[in-house]
Short mmCIF file of C-alpha atoms and ligand atoms in Angstrom, two decimals:
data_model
loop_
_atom_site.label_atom_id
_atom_site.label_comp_id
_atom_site.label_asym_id
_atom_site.label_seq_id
_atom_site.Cartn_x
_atom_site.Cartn_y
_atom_site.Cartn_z
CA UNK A 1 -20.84 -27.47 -8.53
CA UNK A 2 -19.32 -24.20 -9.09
CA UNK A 3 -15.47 -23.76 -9.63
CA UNK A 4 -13.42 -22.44 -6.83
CA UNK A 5 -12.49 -18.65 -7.76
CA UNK A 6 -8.22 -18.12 -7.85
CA UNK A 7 -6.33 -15.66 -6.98
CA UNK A 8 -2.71 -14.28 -7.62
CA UNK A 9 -1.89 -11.57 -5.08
CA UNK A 10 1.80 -10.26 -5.83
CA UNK A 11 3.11 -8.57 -3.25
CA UNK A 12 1.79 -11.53 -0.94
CA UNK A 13 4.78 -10.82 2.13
CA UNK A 14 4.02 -6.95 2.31
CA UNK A 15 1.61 -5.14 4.46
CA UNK A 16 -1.15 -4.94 1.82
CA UNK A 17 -0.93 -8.09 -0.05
CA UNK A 18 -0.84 -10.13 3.33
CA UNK A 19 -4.04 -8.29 4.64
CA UNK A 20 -5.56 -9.59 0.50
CA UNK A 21 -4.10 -12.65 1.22
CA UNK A 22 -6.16 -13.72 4.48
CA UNK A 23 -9.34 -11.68 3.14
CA UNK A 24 -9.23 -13.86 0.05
CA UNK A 25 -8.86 -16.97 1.81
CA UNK A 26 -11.61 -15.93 4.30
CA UNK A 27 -13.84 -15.70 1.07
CA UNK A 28 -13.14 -18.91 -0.44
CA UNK A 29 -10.73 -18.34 -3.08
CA UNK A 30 -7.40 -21.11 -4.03
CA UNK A 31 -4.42 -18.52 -3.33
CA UNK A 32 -1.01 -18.22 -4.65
CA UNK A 33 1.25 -15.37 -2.84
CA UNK A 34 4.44 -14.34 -4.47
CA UNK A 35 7.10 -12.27 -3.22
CA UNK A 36 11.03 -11.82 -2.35
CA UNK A 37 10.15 -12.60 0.98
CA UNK A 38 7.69 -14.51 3.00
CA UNK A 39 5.65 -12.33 5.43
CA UNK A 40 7.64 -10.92 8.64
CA UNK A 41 4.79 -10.74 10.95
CA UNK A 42 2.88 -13.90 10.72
CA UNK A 43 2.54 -17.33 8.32
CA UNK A 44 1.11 -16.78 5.20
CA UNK A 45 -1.99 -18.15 4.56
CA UNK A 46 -2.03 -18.24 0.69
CA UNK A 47 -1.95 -22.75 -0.55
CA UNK A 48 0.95 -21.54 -2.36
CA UNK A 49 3.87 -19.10 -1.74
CA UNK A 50 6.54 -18.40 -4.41
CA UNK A 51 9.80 -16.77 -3.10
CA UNK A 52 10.84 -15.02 -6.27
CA UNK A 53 11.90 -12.06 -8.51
CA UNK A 54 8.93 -10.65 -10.11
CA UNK A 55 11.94 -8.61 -12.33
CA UNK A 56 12.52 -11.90 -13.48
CA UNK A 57 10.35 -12.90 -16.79
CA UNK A 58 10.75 -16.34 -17.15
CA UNK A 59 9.20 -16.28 -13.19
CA UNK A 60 6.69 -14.26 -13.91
CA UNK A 61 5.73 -16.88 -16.61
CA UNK A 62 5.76 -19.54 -14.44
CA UNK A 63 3.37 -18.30 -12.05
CA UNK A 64 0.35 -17.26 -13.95
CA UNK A 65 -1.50 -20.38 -14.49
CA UNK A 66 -2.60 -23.08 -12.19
CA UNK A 67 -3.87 -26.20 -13.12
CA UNK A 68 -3.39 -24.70 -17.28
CA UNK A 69 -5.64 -22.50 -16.82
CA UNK A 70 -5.51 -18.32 -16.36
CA UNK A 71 -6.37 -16.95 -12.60
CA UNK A 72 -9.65 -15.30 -12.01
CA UNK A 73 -8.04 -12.01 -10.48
CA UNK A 74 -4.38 -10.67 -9.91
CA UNK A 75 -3.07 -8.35 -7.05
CA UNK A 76 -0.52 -6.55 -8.28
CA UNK A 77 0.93 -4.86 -4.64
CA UNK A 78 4.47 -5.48 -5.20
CA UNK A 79 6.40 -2.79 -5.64
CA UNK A 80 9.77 -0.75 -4.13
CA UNK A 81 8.16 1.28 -1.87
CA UNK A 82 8.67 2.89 1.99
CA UNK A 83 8.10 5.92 3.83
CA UNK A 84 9.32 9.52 3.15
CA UNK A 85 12.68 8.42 4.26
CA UNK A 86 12.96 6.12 1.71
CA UNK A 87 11.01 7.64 -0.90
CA UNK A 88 11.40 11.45 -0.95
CA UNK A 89 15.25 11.61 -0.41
CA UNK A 90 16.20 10.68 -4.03
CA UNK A 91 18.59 8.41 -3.26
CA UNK A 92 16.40 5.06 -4.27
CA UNK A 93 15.22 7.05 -7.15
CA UNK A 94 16.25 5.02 -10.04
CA UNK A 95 15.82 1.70 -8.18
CA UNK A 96 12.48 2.55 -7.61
CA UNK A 97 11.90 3.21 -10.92
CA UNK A 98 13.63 -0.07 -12.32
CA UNK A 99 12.33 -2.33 -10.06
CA UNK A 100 8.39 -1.29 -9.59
CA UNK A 101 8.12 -0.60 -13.61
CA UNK A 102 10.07 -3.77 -14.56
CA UNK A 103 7.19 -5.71 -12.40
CA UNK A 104 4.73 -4.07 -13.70
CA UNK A 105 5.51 -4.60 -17.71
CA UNK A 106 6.42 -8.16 -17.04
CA UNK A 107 3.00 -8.86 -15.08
CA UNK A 108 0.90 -7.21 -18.32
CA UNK A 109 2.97 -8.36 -21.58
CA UNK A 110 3.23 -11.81 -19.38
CA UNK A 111 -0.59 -11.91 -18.92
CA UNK A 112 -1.13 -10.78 -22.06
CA UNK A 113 1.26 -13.69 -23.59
CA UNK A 114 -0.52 -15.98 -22.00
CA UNK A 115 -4.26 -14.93 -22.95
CA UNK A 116 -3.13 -15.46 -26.47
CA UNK A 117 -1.93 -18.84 -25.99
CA UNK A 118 -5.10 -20.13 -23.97
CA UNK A 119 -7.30 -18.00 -26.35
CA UNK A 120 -9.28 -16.44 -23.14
CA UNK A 121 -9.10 -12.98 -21.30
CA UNK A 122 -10.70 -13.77 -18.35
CA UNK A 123 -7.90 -12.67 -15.61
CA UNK A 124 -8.37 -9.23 -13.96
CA UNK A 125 -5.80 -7.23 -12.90
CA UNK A 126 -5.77 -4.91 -9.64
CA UNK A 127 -2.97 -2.31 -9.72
CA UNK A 128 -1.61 -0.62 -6.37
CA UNK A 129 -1.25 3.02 -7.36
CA UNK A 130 -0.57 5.63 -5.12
CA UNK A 131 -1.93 9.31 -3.97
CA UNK A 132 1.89 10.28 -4.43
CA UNK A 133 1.37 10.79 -8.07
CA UNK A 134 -0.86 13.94 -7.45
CA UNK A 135 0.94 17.16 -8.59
CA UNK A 136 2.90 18.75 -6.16
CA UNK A 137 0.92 21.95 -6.78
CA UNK A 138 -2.01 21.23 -5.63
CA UNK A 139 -0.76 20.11 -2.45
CA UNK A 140 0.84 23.00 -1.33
CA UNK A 141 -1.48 24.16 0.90
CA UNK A 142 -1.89 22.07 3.94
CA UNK A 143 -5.20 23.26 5.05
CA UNK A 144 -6.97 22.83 0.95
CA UNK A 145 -5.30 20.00 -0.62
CA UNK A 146 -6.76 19.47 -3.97
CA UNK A 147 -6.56 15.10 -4.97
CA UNK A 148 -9.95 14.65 -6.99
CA UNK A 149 -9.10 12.20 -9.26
CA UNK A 150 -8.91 14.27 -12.67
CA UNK A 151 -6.86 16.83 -10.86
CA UNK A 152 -3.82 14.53 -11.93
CA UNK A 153 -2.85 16.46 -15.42
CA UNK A 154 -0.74 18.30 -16.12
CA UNK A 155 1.29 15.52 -13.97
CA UNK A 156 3.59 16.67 -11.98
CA UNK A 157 4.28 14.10 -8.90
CA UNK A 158 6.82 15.35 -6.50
CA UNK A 159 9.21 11.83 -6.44
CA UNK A 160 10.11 9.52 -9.17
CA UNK A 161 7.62 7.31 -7.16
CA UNK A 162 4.97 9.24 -7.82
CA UNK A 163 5.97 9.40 -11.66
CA UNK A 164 6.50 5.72 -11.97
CA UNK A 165 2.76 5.43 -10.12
CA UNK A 166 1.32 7.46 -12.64
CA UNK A 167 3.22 5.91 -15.75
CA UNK A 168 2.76 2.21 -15.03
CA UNK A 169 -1.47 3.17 -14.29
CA UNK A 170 -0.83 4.28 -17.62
CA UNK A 171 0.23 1.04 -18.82
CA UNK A 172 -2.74 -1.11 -17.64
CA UNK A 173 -5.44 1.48 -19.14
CA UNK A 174 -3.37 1.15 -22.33
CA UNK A 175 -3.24 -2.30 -21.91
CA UNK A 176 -7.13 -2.81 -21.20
CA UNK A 177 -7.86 -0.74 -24.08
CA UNK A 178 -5.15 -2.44 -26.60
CA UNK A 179 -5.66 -6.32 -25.88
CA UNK A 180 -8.93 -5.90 -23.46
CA UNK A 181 -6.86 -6.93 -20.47
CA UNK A 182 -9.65 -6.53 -17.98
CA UNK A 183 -8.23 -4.15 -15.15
CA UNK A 184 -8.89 -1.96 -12.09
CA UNK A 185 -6.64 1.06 -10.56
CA UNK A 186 -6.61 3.04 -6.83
CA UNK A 187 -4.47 5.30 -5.88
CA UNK A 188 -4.30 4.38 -1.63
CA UNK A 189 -3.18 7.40 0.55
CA UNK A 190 -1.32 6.02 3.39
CA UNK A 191 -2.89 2.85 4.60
CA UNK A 192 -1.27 2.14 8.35
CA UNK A 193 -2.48 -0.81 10.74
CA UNK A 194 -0.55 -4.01 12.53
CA UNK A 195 1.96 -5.93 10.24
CA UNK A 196 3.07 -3.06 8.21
CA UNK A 197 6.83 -1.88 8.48
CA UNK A 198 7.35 -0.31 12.02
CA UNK A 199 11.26 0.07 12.18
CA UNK A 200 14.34 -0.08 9.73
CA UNK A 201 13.79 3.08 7.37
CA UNK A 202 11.03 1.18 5.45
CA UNK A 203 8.09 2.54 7.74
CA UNK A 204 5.46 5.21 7.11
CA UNK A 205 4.93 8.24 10.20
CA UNK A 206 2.10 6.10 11.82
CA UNK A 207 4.03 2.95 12.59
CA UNK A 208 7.34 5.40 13.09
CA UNK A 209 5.28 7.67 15.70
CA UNK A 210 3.51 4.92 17.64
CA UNK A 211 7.31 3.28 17.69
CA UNK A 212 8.79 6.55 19.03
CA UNK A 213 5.62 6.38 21.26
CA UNK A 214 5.98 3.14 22.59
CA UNK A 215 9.36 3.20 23.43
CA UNK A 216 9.18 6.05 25.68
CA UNK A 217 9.20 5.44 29.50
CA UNK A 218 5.90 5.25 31.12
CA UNK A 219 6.05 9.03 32.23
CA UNK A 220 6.59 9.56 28.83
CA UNK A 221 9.54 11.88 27.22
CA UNK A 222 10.71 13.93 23.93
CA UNK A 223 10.70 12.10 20.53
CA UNK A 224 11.77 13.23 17.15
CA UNK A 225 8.94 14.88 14.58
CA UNK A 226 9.85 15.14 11.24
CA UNK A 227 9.08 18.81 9.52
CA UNK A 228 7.45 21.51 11.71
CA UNK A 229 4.18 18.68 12.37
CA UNK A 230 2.30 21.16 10.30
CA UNK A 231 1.84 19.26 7.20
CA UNK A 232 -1.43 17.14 6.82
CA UNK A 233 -1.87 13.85 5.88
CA UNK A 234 -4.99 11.68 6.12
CA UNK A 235 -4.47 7.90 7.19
CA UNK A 236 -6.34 4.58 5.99
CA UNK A 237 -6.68 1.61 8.51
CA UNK A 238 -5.84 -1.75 6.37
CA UNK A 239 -9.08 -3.46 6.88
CA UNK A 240 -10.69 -0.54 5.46
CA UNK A 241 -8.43 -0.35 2.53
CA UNK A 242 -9.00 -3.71 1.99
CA UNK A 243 -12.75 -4.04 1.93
CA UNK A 244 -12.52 -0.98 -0.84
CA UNK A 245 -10.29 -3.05 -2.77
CA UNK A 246 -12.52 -6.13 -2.82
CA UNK A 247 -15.49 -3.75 -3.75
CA UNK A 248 -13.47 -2.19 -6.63
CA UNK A 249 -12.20 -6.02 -7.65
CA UNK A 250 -16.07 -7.16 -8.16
CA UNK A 251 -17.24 -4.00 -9.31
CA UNK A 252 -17.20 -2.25 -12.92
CA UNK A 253 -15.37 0.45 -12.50
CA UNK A 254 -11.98 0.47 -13.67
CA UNK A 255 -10.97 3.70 -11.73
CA UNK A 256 -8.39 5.44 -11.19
CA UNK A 257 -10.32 5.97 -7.72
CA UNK A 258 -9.05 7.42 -4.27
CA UNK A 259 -9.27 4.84 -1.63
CA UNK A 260 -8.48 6.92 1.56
CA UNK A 261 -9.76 8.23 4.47
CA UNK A 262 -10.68 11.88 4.39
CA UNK A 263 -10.19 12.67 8.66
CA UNK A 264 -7.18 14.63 7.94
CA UNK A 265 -4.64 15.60 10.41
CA UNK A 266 -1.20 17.48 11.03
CA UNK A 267 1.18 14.87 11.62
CA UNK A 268 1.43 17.63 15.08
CA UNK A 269 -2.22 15.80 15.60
CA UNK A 270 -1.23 12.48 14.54
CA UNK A 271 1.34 12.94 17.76
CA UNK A 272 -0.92 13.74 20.06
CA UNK A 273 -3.25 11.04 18.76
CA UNK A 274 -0.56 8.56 19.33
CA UNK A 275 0.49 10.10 22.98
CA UNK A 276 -3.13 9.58 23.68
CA UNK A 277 -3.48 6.16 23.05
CA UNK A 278 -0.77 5.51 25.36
CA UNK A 279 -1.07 7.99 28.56
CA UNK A 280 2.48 8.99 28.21
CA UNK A 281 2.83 12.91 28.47
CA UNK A 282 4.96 13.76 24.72
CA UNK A 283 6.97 16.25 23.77
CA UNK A 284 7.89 17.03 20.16
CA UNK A 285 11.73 17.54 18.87
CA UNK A 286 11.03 18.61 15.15
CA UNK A 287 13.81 17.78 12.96
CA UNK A 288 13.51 20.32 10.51
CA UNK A 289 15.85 18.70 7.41
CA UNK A 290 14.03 15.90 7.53
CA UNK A 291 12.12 14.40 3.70
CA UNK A 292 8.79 15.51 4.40
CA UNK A 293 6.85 15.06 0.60
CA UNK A 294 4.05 17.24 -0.24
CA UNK A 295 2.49 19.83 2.15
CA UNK A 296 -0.73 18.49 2.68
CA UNK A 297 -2.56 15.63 1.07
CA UNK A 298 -5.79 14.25 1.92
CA UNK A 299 -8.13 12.16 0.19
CA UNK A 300 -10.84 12.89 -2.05
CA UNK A 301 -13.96 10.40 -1.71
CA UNK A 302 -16.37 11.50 -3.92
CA UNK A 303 -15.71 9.46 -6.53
CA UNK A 304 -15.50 6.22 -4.29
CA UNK A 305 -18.46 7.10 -3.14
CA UNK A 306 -20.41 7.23 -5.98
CA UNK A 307 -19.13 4.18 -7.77
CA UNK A 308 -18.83 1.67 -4.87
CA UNK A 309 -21.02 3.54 -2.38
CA UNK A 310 -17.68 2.50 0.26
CA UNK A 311 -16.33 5.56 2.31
CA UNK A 312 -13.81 5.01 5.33
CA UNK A 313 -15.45 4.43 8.99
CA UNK A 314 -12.90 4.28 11.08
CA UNK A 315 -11.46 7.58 13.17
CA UNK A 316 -7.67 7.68 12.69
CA UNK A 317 -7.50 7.16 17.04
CA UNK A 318 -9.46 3.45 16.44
CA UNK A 319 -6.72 2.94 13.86
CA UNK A 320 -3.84 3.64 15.88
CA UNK A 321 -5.19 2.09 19.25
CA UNK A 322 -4.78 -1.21 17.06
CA UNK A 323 -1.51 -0.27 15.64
CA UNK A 324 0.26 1.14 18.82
CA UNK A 325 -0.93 -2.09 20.64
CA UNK A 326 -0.06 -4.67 17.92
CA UNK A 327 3.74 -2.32 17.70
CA UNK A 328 4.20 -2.25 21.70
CA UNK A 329 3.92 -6.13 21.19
CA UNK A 330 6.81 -6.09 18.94
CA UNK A 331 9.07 -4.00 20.82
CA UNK A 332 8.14 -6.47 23.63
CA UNK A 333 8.13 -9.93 21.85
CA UNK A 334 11.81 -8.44 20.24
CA UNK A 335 13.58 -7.06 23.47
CA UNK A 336 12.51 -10.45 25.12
CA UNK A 337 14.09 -12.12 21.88
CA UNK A 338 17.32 -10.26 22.51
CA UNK A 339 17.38 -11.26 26.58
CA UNK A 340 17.56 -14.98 25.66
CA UNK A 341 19.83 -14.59 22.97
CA UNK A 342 22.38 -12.66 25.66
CA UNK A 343 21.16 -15.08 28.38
CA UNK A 344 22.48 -18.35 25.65
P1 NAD B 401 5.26 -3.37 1.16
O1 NAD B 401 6.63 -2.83 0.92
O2 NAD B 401 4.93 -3.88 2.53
O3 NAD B 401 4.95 -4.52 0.12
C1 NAD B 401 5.50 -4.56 -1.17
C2 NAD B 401 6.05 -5.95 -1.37
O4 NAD B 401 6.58 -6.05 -2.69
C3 NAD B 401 7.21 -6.28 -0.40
O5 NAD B 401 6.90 -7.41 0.38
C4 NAD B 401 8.37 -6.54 -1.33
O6 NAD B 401 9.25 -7.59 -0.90
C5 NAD B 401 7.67 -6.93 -2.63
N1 NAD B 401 8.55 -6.76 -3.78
C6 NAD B 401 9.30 -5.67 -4.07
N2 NAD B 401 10.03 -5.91 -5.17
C7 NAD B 401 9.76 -7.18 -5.56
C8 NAD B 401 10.21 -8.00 -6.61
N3 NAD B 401 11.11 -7.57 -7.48
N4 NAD B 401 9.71 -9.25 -6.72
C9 NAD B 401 8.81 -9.72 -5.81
N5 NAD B 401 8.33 -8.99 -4.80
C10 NAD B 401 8.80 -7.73 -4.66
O7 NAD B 401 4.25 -2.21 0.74
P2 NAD B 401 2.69 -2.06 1.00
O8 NAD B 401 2.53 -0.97 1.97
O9 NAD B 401 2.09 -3.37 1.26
O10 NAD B 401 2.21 -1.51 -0.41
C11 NAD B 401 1.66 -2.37 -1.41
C12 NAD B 401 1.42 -1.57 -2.69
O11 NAD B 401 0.54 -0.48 -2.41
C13 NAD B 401 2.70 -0.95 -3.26
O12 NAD B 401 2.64 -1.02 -4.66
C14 NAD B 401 2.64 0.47 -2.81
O13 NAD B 401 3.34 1.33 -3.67
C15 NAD B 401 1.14 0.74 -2.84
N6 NAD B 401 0.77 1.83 -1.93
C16 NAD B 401 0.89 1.65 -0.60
C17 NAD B 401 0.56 2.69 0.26
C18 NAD B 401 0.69 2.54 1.75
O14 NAD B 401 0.40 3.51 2.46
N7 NAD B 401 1.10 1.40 2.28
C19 NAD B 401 0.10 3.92 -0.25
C20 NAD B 401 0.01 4.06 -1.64
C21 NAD B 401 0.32 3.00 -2.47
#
């Protein structure tokens, strides 16, 4: 009989590590989830969920083994993380610094700990790294952004999120080549789709457009744009992201590798992609003092392509016809929340 396959995805009530959760469990694997906070949008599905501090040592201990022995794979998604207002304005800069490094040392000198003491090194690690630690100079012109993978040195990242992206990938190569650790690292570029962050400061410009979108009369109406809506971006749908990840997990290849889409827009397109999707006639207020990030960014697949032969499928409209549908739902589900609670 062969063994059930574990996994450990951290990170397990965010967007991301929810989506791994459910794929993982599709696929047969005994799940343990571990976050802060249980997912917002729907019941986890991982056997186990630990609500904990992953700054916290002693936790992270406690959470690596099951049954005494080592997991096959870890997910490490967890992280301080949220859109360009949260990210870009500087004023989260040394939290997010604290907080998604301390994780990240504690997960590898943990795991590491703990392959001594068993005497194997079986448990790979996937690490969550992001398309924000390209340098900013490559990326200032929106129509040629330049994010081929070995275009990241001289580093120069544009937020300390970006920096601590690039040092803590730095920290599982050096681990993997140190102790042998076995590992794999992507750098996502904006992966968007239902249960990610849609309100509260937290969410990225697909989820905050198709909100803006949604909540617009039926004749439709102004809503604010961030920037001139001349800076480009290219946008991942989850499942997509998801199935690379899995291919990267089971492959060789250690990376660092793009996972992104390469259909990229202004976020002026990503606008009218969103007005489309819902018949409403929009007009654009730009909000020019807004945090925008980089000028334009867009994904490189070449690499991706060669080593996993995956490249993205989806258009970005199929994306956000799911994610404008699953956030009108929300906004519906919530304001009929509200009416009872007034009605009580
Ligand atoms: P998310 O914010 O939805 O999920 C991150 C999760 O980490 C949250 O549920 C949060 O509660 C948890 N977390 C934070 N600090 C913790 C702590 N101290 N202990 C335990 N849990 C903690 O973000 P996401 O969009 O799912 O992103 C997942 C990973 O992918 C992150 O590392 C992020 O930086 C990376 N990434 C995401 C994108 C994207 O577009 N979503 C792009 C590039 C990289």
């Amino acid at each position: 009989m062969t063994q059930q396959k574990t996994a450990l995805v951290l990170g397990a009530g965010g967007f991301i590590g929810s989506h791994m959760v459910k794929r993982l469990i599709q696929e047969g694997y005994w799940v343990r989830g571990v976050d802060l906070k249980y997912p917002e949008f729907s019941e986890t599905m991982a056997h186990e969920f630990v609500a904990g501090d992953l700054r916290d040592q002693t936790l992270v201990e406690s959470i690596l083994t099951v049954n005494n022995t080592s997991f096959d794979q870890i997910y490490q998604f967890a992280a301080d993380m949220g859109g360009a207002g949260y990210i870009f304005t500087d004023e989260h800069s040394a939290d997010i610094m604290h907080n998604s490094a301390s994780i990240n040392l504690n997960v590898l000198d943990r795991q590491k700990k703990l392959n001594d003491s068993l005497g194997v090194n079986k448990t790979k690690i996937f690490y969550s790294s992001s398309a924000c630690m390209y340098p900013e100079r490559n990326q200032l012109d929106p129509n040629n952004p330049d994010c081929r993978e070995e275009s990241a040195y001289p580093a120069a990242p544009d937020s300390e999120y970006g920096w601590e992206k690039l040092f803590s990938e730095r920290v599982y190569f050096a681990y993997n080549r140190n102790y042998g650790i076995p590992i794999c690292v992507a750098r996502y570029h904006n992966i968007f789709g239902p249960e990610g962050t849609w309100d509260g400061g937290k969410e990225k410009a697909p989820a905050a457009i198709c909100r803006k979108v949604a909540l617009l009369p039926e004749v439709g109406g102004g809503i604010e744009v961030w920037g001139d809506g001349l800076q480009t971006r290219s946008f991942l749908f989850i499942d997509e992201c998801i199935e690379a990840t899995r291919r990267l997990m089971d492959s060789d290849f250690m990376g660092p590798v793009n996972i992104g889409s390469e259909e990229m827009v202004t976020i002026n397109e990503l606008v009218k992609t969103a007005a489309s999707v819902s018949g409403k006639v929009v007009t654009k207020l730009h909000k020019l003092d807004a945090p925008l990030g980089v000028r334009g960014r867009n994904s490189n697949n070449d690499l991706v392509r060669e080593k996993l032969g995956w490249d993205y499928s989806q258009t970005l409209e199929e994306g956000i016809r799911k994610t404008y549908e699953w956030i009108s739902t929300q906004i519906t589900t919530r304001k009929l929340a509200e009416r009872e609670l007034t009605n009580v």
